[in-house]
CSV table of C-alpha atoms in Angstrom, one decimal:
chain,number,residue,atom,x,y,z
M,831,MET,CA,23.7,-19.3,56.4
M,832,SER,CA,26.5,-21.9,56.4
M,833,PHE,CA,29.6,-21.2,54.1
M,834,GLY,CA,28.1,-24.3,52.1
M,835,ALA,CA,24.9,-23.1,51.4
M,836,ASP,CA,26.6,-19.6,50.1
M,837,LEU,CA,28.4,-21.6,47.6
M,838,ASN,CA,25.5,-23.2,46.7
M,839,VAL,CA,23.7,-19.6,45.9
M,840,VAL,CA,27.1,-18.4,44.5
M,841,GLU,CA,26.9,-21.3,42.1
M,842,GLU,CA,23.3,-20.9,41.3
M,843,LEU,CA,24.0,-17.4,40.2
M,844,HIS,CA,27.0,-18.3,38.3
M,845,TRP,CA,24.7,-21.1,36.5
M,846,TYR,CA,21.9,-18.5,35.8
M,847,THR,CA,24.2,-15.7,34.3
M,848,GLN,CA,25.8,-18.2,31.9
M,849,VAL,CA,22.1,-19.4,30.9
M,850,ILE,CA,21.1,-15.9,30.5
M,851,ASP,CA,24.1,-15.3,28.4
M,852,THR,CA,23.7,-18.2,26.1
M,853,MET,CA,20.4,-17.0,25.0
M,854,ASP,CA,19.9,-16.2,21.5
M,855,VAL,CA,17.6,-13.0,22.3
M,856,GLY,CA,18.6,-9.6,24.5
M,857,LEU,CA,17.7,-9.8,28.1
M,858,PHE,CA,17.8,-7.0,30.8
M,859,VAL,CA,16.8,-6.5,34.1
M,860,LEU,CA,15.4,-3.4,35.2
M,861,ASP,CA,14.8,-2.0,38.6
M,862,LEU,CA,11.6,0.4,39.1
M,863,ASP,CA,13.9,3.2,38.9
M,864,PHE,CA,15.0,1.9,35.5
M,865,LYS,CA,18.6,1.2,36.6
M,866,VAL,CA,19.9,-1.6,34.7
M,867,VAL,CA,20.6,-4.7,37.2
M,868,ALA,CA,21.7,-7.6,34.4
M,869,TRP,CA,22.8,-6.9,31.0
M,870,ASN,CA,23.2,-10.2,28.8
M,871,ARG,CA,25.7,-10.7,26.3
M,872,PHE,CA,23.3,-10.3,23.4
M,873,MET,CA,23.0,-7.0,24.4
M,874,GLN,CA,26.6,-6.0,24.8
M,875,SER,CA,27.4,-7.4,21.4
M,876,TYR,CA,24.9,-5.6,19.5
M,877,SER,CA,24.7,-2.3,21.6
M,878,GLY,CA,28.7,-2.3,22.3
M,879,ILE,CA,27.9,-1.2,25.7
M,880,ALA,CA,29.5,-3.6,28.2
M,881,SER,CA,28.1,-4.8,31.5
M,882,ALA,CA,30.3,-2.6,33.7
M,883,LYS,CA,29.2,0.5,31.7
M,884,ILE,CA,25.6,0.0,32.2
M,885,LEU,CA,25.0,-2.0,35.2
M,886,ASN,CA,23.7,0.3,37.7
M,887,GLN,CA,23.2,3.0,35.7
M,888,ASN,CA,19.9,4.4,34.0
M,889,LEU,CA,19.1,2.6,31.1
M,890,PHE,CA,18.0,5.8,29.3
M,891,ASP,CA,21.0,7.9,30.3
M,892,VAL,CA,23.5,5.1,28.9
M,893,CYS,CA,21.1,4.4,25.6
M,894,SER,CA,20.1,7.7,24.8
M,895,GLY,CA,18.4,6.9,21.4
M,896,LEU,CA,15.8,5.0,22.8
M,897,PRO,CA,11.9,6.3,22.8
M,898,GLN,CA,11.7,6.6,26.4
M,899,ALA,CA,8.6,8.1,26.9
M,900,TRP,CA,7.0,5.1,24.8
M,901,MET,CA,9.2,2.6,26.9
M,902,GLU,CA,8.8,4.3,30.4
M,903,ALA,CA,4.7,4.5,29.7
M,904,LYS,CA,5.5,0.4,29.1
M,905,PHE,CA,7.4,-0.5,32.0
M,906,ARG,CA,4.8,1.6,34.4
M,907,ALA,CA,1.7,-0.5,32.8
M,908,SER,CA,3.5,-3.5,33.6
M,909,VAL,CA,4.3,-2.6,37.1
M,910,SER,CA,0.5,-1.4,37.9
M,911,LEU,CA,-1.0,-4.4,36.3
M,912,LYS,CA,1.7,-7.0,37.1
M,913,THR,CA,0.9,-8.3,33.5
M,914,LYS,CA,3.5,-9.1,30.7
M,915,GLY,CA,3.8,-6.0,28.4
M,916,PHE,CA,4.7,-6.8,24.7
M,917,SER,CA,5.5,-4.6,21.5
M,918,SER,CA,5.4,-5.9,18.0
M,919,TRP,CA,7.7,-4.8,15.3
M,920,GLU,CA,4.8,-4.3,13.1
M,921,ASP,CA,3.8,-1.4,15.5
M,922,ARG,CA,7.6,-0.3,16.5
M,923,PRO,CA,9.9,-2.1,13.9
M,924,PHE,CA,12.8,-1.5,16.2
M,925,ILE,CA,13.4,-0.1,19.8
M,926,PHE,CA,17.3,-0.5,20.0
M,927,GLU,CA,18.9,0.7,16.6
M,928,PHE,CA,21.0,-2.8,16.2
M,929,LYS,CA,22.3,-3.7,12.8
M,930,ASN,CA,20.9,-6.6,11.2
M,931,TYR,CA,23.3,-9.5,10.7
M,932,SER,CA,21.0,-12.2,10.1
M,933,PRO,CA,21.8,-13.7,6.3
M,934,ALA,CA,18.3,-14.8,5.6
M,935,SER,CA,17.2,-10.8,6.2
M,936,ARG,CA,20.0,-9.2,4.2
M,937,GLY,CA,17.6,-6.9,2.8
M,938,LEU,CA,17.0,-4.9,6.4
M,939,LEU,CA,19.8,-2.7,7.5
M,940,GLN,CA,18.5,-2.8,11.1
M,941,MET,CA,17.5,-5.6,13.2
M,942,HIS,CA,13.7,-5.8,13.6
M,943,GLN,CA,12.7,-6.8,17.1
M,944,ASN,CA,9.8,-7.7,19.2
M,945,MET,CA,9.9,-6.7,22.8
M,946,VAL,CA,8.6,-8.4,25.8
M,947,ILE,CA,8.4,-7.0,29.8
M,948,THR,CA,7.9,-9.4,32.6
M,949,PRO,CA,7.3,-7.6,36.1
M,950,LEU,CA,9.8,-9.6,38.7
M,951,SER,CA,8.0,-10.1,41.8
M,952,SER,CA,10.1,-9.7,45.4
M,953,LEU,CA,9.6,-12.2,48.1
M,954,SER,CA,7.0,-9.7,49.4
M,955,GLY,CA,5.1,-10.1,46.8
M,956,GLY,CA,5.4,-6.5,44.9
M,957,VAL,CA,6.9,-5.8,41.6
M,958,SER,CA,10.4,-5.1,42.3
M,959,HIS,CA,12.3,-5.4,38.8
M,960,LEU,CA,11.1,-6.0,35.3
M,961,CYS,CA,13.0,-8.3,32.9
M,962,VAL,CA,12.9,-7.0,29.5
M,963,MET,CA,13.5,-9.0,26.3
M,964,ILE,CA,14.4,-7.8,23.1
M,965,ILE,CA,14.1,-10.5,20.3
M,966,ASP,CA,15.4,-10.4,16.8
M,967,VAL,CA,12.6,-11.2,14.2
M,968,SER,CA,14.1,-9.7,11.3
M,969,ASP,CA,13.7,-12.9,9.6
M,970,ILE,CA,10.1,-13.1,9.9
M,971,ALA,CA,9.5,-9.2,9.1
M,972,GLN,CA,11.6,-9.5,5.9
M,973,ASN,CA,9.3,-12.4,4.8
M,974,LYS,CA,5.7,-10.8,5.9
M,975,MET,CA,6.9,-7.5,4.2
M,976,LEU,CA,7.8,-9.5,1.2
M,977,LEU,CA,4.6,-11.5,1.0
M,978,ASN,CA,2.5,-8.1,1.6
M,979,GLU,CA,4.7,-6.3,-1.4
M,980,SER,CA,3.8,-9.5,-3.5
M,981,ASN,CA,0.3,-9.5,-2.5
M,982,LYS,CA,0.2,-5.6,-3.5
M,983,LYS,CA,1.8,-6.5,-6.7
M,984,LEU,CA,-0.8,-9.2,-7.2
M,985,SER,CA,-3.5,-7.0,-6.3
M,986,TYR,CA,-2.2,-4.1,-8.9
M,987,LYS,CA,-1.8,-6.7,-12.0
M,988,SER,CA,-5.7,-8.1,-11.1
M,989,ARG,CA,-6.8,-4.3,-11.5
M,990,ILE,CA,-4.9,-3.3,-14.5
M,991,ASP,CA,-5.1,-4.4,-18.0
M,992,GLY,CA,-2.0,-5.9,-19.0
M,993,LEU,CA,-1.8,-4.3,-22.6
M,994,THR,CA,-2.2,-0.4,-21.9
M,995,GLY,CA,-1.7,-0.5,-18.5
M,996,LEU,CA,-5.4,1.5,-17.8
M,997,LEU,CA,-7.8,0.0,-15.3
M,998,ASN,CA,-9.3,-3.3,-16.5
M,999,ARG,CA,-13.1,-3.9,-16.9
M,1000,VAL,CA,-13.7,-4.8,-13.5
M,1001,SER,CA,-11.9,-2.6,-11.7
M,1002,TRP,CA,-13.4,0.1,-14.0
M,1003,GLU,CA,-16.8,-0.9,-13.2
M,1004,GLN,CA,-16.1,-1.2,-9.3
M,1005,THR,CA,-15.1,2.6,-9.6
M,1006,LEU,CA,-18.2,3.8,-11.4
M,1007,ALA,CA,-20.4,1.7,-9.1
M,1008,GLU,CA,-18.5,3.6,-6.0
M,1009,GLU,CA,-19.2,6.8,-7.7
M,1010,LEU,CA,-22.6,6.0,-8.8
M,1011,GLN,CA,-23.2,5.6,-4.9
M,1012,ALA,CA,-21.8,8.6,-4.0
M,1013,LEU,CA,-23.7,10.8,-6.5
M,1014,LYS,CA,-26.7,8.8,-4.7
M,1015,LEU,CA,-26.1,10.3,-1.4
M,1016,ASP,CA,-25.1,13.9,-2.6
M,1017,GLU,CA,-27.5,14.9,-5.6
M,1018,GLU,CA,-26.0,18.6,-5.6
M,1019,ARG,CA,-22.8,16.9,-7.3
M,1020,THR,CA,-22.7,15.4,-10.7
M,1021,SER,CA,-20.1,13.2,-12.8
M,1022,THR,CA,-20.0,12.5,-16.4
M,1023,LEU,CA,-19.3,9.2,-18.3
M,1024,LEU,CA,-17.6,8.6,-21.9
M,1025,MET,CA,-17.5,5.5,-23.9
M,1026,PHE,CA,-15.3,5.4,-26.7
M,1027,ASP,CA,-13.8,3.4,-29.7
M,1028,ILE,CA,-11.4,3.5,-32.0
M,1029,ASP,CA,-12.9,3.8,-35.7
M,1030,PHE,CA,-12.6,0.8,-37.9
M,1031,PHE,CA,-10.2,-0.9,-35.8
M,1032,LYS,CA,-10.9,-3.8,-37.2
M,1033,LYS,CA,-9.4,-2.5,-40.7
M,1034,VAL,CA,-6.0,-1.7,-38.8
M,1035,ASN,CA,-5.8,-5.3,-37.8
M,1036,ASP,CA,-6.6,-6.7,-41.3
M,1037,ASN,CA,-4.1,-4.0,-43.1
M,1038,TYR,CA,-1.3,-3.9,-40.5
M,1039,GLY,CA,-1.6,-6.8,-38.3
M,1040,HIS,CA,-2.8,-7.7,-34.9
M,1041,CYS,CA,0.9,-6.2,-33.3
M,1042,VAL,CA,0.3,-2.9,-34.9
M,1043,GLY,CA,-3.2,-2.9,-33.7
M,1044,ASP,CA,-1.9,-3.7,-30.4
M,1045,GLU,CA,0.4,-0.4,-30.8
M,1046,VAL,CA,-2.9,1.6,-31.7
M,1047,ILE,CA,-4.4,0.8,-28.3
M,1048,ARG,CA,-1.8,1.5,-26.5
M,1049,HIS,CA,-1.4,4.7,-27.9
M,1050,THR,CA,-5.1,5.4,-27.8
M,1051,ALA,CA,-4.7,4.8,-24.1
M,1052,ASP,CA,-1.6,6.7,-23.6
M,1053,LEU,CA,-3.7,9.8,-25.5
M,1054,ALA,CA,-6.6,9.3,-23.0
M,1055,VAL,CA,-4.7,9.2,-19.9
M,1056,SER,CA,-2.6,12.2,-20.8
M,1057,SER,CA,-5.7,14.5,-21.6
M,1058,SER,CA,-7.3,13.2,-18.1
M,1059,ARG,CA,-6.8,14.5,-14.6
M,1060,ALA,CA,-5.4,12.9,-11.8
M,1061,THR,CA,-8.8,12.2,-10.4
M,1062,ASP,CA,-10.7,10.6,-13.5
M,1063,SER,CA,-10.8,7.1,-14.1
M,1064,VAL,CA,-9.7,5.7,-17.4
M,1065,GLY,CA,-10.1,1.9,-18.3
M,1066,ARG,CA,-10.0,-0.1,-21.1
M,1067,TYR,CA,-13.3,-1.7,-21.2
M,1068,GLY,CA,-12.5,-4.2,-23.9
M,1069,GLY,CA,-10.8,-4.6,-27.3
M,1070,GLU,CA,-10.8,-1.3,-28.8
M,1071,GLU,CA,-13.4,0.3,-26.5
M,1072,PHE,CA,-12.5,2.7,-23.3
M,1073,ALA,CA,-14.2,4.2,-20.6
M,1074,VAL,CA,-13.5,7.5,-19.1
M,1075,LEU,CA,-15.3,8.6,-15.9
M,1076,LEU,CA,-14.9,12.2,-15.0
M,1077,PRO,CA,-16.0,13.0,-11.6
M,1078,ASN,CA,-17.5,16.5,-10.6
M,1079,THR,CA,-18.0,17.1,-14.1
M,1080,CYS,CA,-21.2,18.2,-16.2
M,1081,HIS,CA,-21.8,17.6,-19.7
M,1082,GLU,CA,-20.4,20.8,-21.3
M,1083,GLN,CA,-17.2,20.1,-19.5
M,1084,ALA,CA,-17.1,16.7,-20.7
M,1085,MET,CA,-17.7,17.8,-24.2
M,1086,TYR,CA,-15.0,19.8,-23.8
M,1087,PHE,CA,-12.9,16.9,-22.8
M,1088,ALA,CA,-14.0,14.7,-25.4
M,1089,GLN,CA,-13.6,17.1,-28.4
M,1090,ARG,CA,-9.8,17.6,-27.4
M,1091,LEU,CA,-9.5,13.9,-27.1
M,1092,ARG,CA,-10.9,13.4,-30.3
M,1093,LYS,CA,-8.8,16.1,-32.3
M,1094,ARG,CA,-5.7,14.8,-30.2
M,1095,VAL,CA,-6.2,11.4,-31.6
M,1096,GLU,CA,-7.0,12.7,-35.0
M,1097,LYS,CA,-3.9,14.7,-35.4
M,1098,SER,CA,-1.6,11.9,-34.1
M,1099,GLN,CA,0.3,9.6,-36.2
M,1100,LEU,CA,2.0,6.6,-35.2
M,1101,GLU,CA,4.8,5.2,-37.1
M,1102,THR,CA,4.7,1.5,-38.0
M,1103,GLU,CA,6.9,-0.6,-40.3
M,1104,GLN,CA,4.4,-0.3,-43.1
M,1105,GLY,CA,4.3,3.5,-42.8
M,1106,THR,CA,2.7,6.2,-41.0
M,1107,LEU,CA,-0.7,5.3,-39.7
M,1108,SER,CA,-3.4,7.6,-38.7
M,1109,TYR,CA,-7.1,7.2,-37.2
M,1110,THR,CA,-9.8,8.5,-35.4
M,1111,ILE,CA,-12.2,8.0,-32.5
M,1112,SER,CA,-16.1,8.0,-32.0
M,1113,VAL,CA,-17.4,9.4,-28.1
M,1114,GLY,CA,-20.4,9.3,-26.3
M,1115,ILE,CA,-21.4,11.3,-23.4
M,1116,CYS,CA,-23.9,10.5,-20.8
M,1117,GLU,CA,-23.9,13.0,-17.9
M,1118,TYR,CA,-25.5,11.5,-14.3
M,1119,ARG,CA,-29.0,12.5,-13.5
M,1120,PRO,CA,-30.7,11.6,-10.0
M,1121,ASN,CA,-33.8,9.3,-10.8
M,1122,LYS,CA,-32.7,8.8,-14.3
M,1123,LEU,CA,-29.7,6.2,-13.9
M,1124,ASN,CA,-30.3,3.7,-10.9
M,1125,THR,CA,-27.3,1.6,-11.8
M,1126,THR,CA,-23.9,1.3,-13.6
M,1127,THR,CA,-25.6,-0.8,-16.5
M,1128,GLU,CA,-27.8,1.9,-17.1
M,1129,TRP,CA,-25.4,4.4,-17.5
M,1130,ILE,CA,-23.0,2.5,-19.3
M,1131,ALA,CA,-26.1,1.7,-21.6
M,1132,ALA,CA,-26.9,5.0,-22.0
M,1133,ALA,CA,-23.1,6.3,-22.7
M,1134,ASP,CA,-23.1,3.7,-25.7
M,1135,GLU,CA,-26.4,4.9,-26.9
M,1136,ALA,CA,-24.5,8.2,-27.3
M,1137,LEU,CA,-21.5,6.6,-28.6
M,1138,TYR,CA,-23.6,4.2,-31.2
M,1139,GLU,CA,-25.0,7.9,-32.4
M,1140,SER,CA,-21.8,9.3,-33.2
M,1141,LYS,CA,-20.7,5.8,-35.4
M,1142,GLN,CA,-24.1,6.5,-37.3
M,1143,SER,CA,-23.1,10.2,-38.0
M,1144,GLY,CA,-19.9,9.1,-39.9
M,1145,ARG,CA,-17.7,8.1,-36.8
M,1146,ASN,CA,-14.9,10.9,-35.4
M,1147,THR,CA,-17.2,12.4,-33.4
M,1148,VAL,CA,-19.0,13.0,-30.2
M,1149,SER,CA,-22.5,12.7,-29.2
M,1150,LEU,CA,-24.3,13.5,-26.2
M,1151,TYR,CA,-26.8,11.3,-24.5
M,1152,CYS,CA,-30.3,13.0,-24.1
M,1153,HIS,CA,-32.2,12.3,-20.9
M,1154,GLU,CA,-36.0,12.2,-21.5
């Protein structure tokens, strides 16, 4: 090869190096022993490792914090299959522990990265090197995480009653439907449903105003939640009416729960600007029975029938639905 040809090769390599260094992504090249043969300026800037320190060195010897076993498996798969490999920040948020300096994603302390592995062939056609690109996707990652968080909040809000923080009617009925389906599949277990409401609630609104009425509803919700187990589902069914699903609970156990809740409400006192307010609740109980209750509508109606009986009996009492 002539001197002129050698000069052209040198100039070409010089251009390639400049192009690689101006890329706004991390780029490095490895041989099949994972020794670094190229390390661009992006990698130098974010890693703090100069080219002179890492060139011709094993990548994992110099960068000790890398997920070595995982990366080696990725690299070997690209070599054996002669295809590109890819890693998304959603599977592994980062590969190199680079700090995030993007002004658009200041909430992230570390740069979130995608990785692309490209096998490079020699003149003989076999894979001789791997080109690895580390792409900063911190902005994309943060936007997606914020969107996911917003969606979670919206989903949560769509399930929750705004006044009490309990499950709203739609969400609670969905929970009841899921429990009913589970009970049909396992007839050895049972669950019990409670429906209860605040006695003479209209008088509370008429005498004290709707703001106090809202306080009474919130107070009742708090007492119901504090009386329940973590596995129970308490919901606001509508207005001053509430529903409680007690999984793995027979009617005797549910009666104990209902009486305890009724007494707690009866003994409680709510301080208002118009004075101290006391009130009571009436409760209806219905235990699940196979082949007796086929739908959630039937189950709710049965518990409501028991609730109606409590009201007819003078209120501030608990009644049990009797299956025929």
